[in-house]
Short mmCIF file of C-alpha atoms in Angstrom, two decimals:
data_model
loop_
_atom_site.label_atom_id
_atom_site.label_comp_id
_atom_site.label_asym_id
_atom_site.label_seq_id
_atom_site.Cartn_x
_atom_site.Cartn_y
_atom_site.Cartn_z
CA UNK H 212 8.54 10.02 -40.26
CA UNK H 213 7.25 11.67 -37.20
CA UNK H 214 4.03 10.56 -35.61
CA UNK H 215 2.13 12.76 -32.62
CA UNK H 216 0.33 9.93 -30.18
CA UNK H 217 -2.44 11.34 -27.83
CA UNK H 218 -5.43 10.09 -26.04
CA UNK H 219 -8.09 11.02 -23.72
CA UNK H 220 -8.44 14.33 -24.06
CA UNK H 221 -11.86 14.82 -22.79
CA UNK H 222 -12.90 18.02 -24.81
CA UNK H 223 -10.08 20.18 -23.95
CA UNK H 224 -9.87 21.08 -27.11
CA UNK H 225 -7.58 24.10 -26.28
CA UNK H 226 -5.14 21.69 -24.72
CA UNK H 227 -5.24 19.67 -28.01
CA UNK H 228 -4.91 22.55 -30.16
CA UNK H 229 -2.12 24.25 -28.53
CA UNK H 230 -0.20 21.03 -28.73
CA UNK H 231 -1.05 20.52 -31.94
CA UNK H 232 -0.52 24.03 -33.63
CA UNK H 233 3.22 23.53 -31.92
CA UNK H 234 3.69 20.13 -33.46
CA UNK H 235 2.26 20.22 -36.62
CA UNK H 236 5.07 21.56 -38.47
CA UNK H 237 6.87 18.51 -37.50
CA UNK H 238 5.00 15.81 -37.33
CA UNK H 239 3.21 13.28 -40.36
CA UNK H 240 0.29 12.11 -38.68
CA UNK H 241 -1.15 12.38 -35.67
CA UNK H 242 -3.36 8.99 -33.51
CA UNK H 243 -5.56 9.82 -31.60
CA UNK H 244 -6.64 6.86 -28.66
CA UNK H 245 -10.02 7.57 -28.12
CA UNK H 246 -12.16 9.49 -25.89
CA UNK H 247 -11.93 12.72 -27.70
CA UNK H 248 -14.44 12.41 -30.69
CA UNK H 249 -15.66 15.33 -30.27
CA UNK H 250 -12.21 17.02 -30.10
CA UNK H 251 -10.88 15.68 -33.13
CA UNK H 252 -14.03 16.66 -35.04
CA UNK H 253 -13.09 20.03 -33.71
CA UNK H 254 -9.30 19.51 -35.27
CA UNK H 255 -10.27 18.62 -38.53
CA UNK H 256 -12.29 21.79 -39.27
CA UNK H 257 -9.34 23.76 -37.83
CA UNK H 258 -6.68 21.54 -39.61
CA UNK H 259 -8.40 19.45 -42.90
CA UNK H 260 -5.74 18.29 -44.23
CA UNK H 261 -3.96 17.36 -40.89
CA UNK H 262 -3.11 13.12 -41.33
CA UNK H 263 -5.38 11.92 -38.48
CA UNK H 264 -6.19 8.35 -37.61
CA UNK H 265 -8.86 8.19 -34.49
CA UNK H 266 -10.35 5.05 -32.64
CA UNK H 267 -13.12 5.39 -29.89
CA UNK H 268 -12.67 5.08 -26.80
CA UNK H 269 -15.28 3.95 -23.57
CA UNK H 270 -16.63 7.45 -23.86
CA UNK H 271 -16.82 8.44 -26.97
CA UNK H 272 -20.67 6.85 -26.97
CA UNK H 273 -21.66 8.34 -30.26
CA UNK H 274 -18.43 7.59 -32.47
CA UNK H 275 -18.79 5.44 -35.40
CA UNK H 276 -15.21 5.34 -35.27
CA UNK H 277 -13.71 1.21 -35.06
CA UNK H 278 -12.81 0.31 -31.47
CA UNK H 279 -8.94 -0.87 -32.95
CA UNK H 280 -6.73 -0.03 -35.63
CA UNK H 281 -3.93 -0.98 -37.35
CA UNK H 282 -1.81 1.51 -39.38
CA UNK H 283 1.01 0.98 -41.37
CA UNK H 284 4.01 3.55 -40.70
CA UNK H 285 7.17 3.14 -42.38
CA UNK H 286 6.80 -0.25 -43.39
CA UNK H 287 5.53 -0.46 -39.55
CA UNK H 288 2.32 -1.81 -38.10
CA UNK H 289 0.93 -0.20 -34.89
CA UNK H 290 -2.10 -1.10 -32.97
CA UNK H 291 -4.09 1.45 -31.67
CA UNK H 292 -6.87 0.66 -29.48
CA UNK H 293 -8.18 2.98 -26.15
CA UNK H 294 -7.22 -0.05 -24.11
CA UNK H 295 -10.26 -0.66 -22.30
CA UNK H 296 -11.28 -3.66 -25.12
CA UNK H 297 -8.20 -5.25 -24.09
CA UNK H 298 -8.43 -5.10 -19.73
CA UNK H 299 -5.44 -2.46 -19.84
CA UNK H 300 -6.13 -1.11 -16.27
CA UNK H 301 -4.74 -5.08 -15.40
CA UNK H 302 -2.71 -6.51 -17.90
CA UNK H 303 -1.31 -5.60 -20.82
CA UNK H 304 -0.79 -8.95 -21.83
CA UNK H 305 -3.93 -9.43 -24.18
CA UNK H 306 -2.74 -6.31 -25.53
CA UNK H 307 0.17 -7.39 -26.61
CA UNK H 308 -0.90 -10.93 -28.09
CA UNK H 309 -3.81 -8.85 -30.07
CA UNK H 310 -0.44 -7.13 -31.62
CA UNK H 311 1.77 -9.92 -32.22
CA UNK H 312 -1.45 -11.80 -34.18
CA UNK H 313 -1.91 -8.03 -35.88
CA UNK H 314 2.09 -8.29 -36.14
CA UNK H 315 1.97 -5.08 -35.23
CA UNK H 316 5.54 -3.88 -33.54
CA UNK H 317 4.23 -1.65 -31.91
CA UNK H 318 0.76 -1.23 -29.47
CA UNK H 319 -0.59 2.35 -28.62
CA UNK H 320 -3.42 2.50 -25.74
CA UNK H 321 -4.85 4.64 -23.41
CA UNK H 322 -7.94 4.91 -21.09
CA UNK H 323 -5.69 4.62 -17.70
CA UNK H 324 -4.97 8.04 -18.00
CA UNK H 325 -1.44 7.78 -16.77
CA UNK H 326 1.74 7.47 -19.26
CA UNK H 327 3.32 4.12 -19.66
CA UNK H 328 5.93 2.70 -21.97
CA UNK H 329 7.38 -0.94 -21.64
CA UNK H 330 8.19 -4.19 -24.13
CA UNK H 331 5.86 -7.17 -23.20
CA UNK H 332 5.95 -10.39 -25.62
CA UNK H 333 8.79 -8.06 -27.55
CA UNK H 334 6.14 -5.79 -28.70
CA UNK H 335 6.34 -2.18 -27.90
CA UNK H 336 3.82 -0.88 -25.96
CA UNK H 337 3.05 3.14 -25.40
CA UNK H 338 0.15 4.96 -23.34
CA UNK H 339 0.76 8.66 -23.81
CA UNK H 340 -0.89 9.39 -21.08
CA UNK H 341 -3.95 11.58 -21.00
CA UNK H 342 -4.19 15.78 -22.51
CA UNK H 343 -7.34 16.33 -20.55
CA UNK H 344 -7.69 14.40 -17.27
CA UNK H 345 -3.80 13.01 -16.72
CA UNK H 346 -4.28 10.62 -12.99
CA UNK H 347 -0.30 10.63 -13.12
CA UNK H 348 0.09 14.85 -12.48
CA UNK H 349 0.89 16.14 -15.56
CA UNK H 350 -0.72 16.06 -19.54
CA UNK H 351 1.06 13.71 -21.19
CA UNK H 352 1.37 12.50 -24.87
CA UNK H 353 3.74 10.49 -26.94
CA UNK H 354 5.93 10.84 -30.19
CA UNK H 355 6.94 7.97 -32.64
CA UNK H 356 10.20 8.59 -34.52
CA UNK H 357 12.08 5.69 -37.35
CA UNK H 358 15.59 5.98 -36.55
CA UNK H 359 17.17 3.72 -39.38
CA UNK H 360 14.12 2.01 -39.83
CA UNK H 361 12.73 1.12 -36.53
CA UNK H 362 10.35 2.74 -34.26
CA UNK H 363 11.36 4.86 -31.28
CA UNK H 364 8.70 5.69 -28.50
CA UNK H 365 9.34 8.53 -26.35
CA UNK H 366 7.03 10.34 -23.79
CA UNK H 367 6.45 14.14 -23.19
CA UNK H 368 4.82 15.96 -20.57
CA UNK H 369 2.86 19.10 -21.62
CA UNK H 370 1.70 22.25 -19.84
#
């Protein structure tokens, strides 16, 4: 399984669809970390059947979409959540202890804007960074792969 991990894209949908139309051959679902509602409304009337989970993010005011997730990936539970619920701009460690009681393995968070990957409280935690508005120089997002089993976060830069 091979999972496509963005967030904050900040309706540049072009950025988001050029990423996507290059991944999608690959990948089995895509997260999306909030703030970009709007955009992934755009990307399912491009892509319906494209496997999307989305949760809102501090921006995404008119989302009915749940501020946290959990999804189960290859016998795998990962937390998604835009990060700003959770004080991510400080600490990551509420993050993490929201995963461990979701025993989630893995947490995936955004809203700084700026690509981060790190184990705190042996979860795995992964900010892709941001498609639309990156504060670290370059777009960023993130891919999940199983390698016998367990999860493997990497980060990618896009142009």
């Amino acid at each position: 399984m091979r999972i496509l991990v963005v967030s904050d894209t900040h309706h540049d949908f072009d950025t988001l669809y050029r990423l996507v139309l290059r991944e999608k051959d690959t990948i089995d679902l895509l997260l999306h970390l909030g703030d970009g509602a709007q955009d992934i409304d755009d990307l399912r009337s491009v892509w319906p059947l494209l496997p999307v989970r989305f949760v809102r993010g501090n921006c995404d005011y008119v989302s009915t979409a749940a501020g946290t997730a959990v999804v189960e990936a290859n016998e795998t539970r990962l937390l998604l959540t835009h990060g700003h619920l959770f004080d991510v701009n400080y600490t990551m460690e509420r993050l993490a202890a929201e995963a461990r009681r979701q025993n989630a393995a893995v947490a995936l968070f955004g809203h700084t804007h700026r690509q981060l990957y790190r184990s705190e409280l042996g979860i795995q935690l992964m900010n892709p960074g941001s498609l639309g508005k990156p504060r670290d120089g370059e777009r960023g997002y993130g891919i999940i792969e199983f390698i016998q089993g367990q999860p493997v976060c990497s980060l990618h830069r896009f142009e």
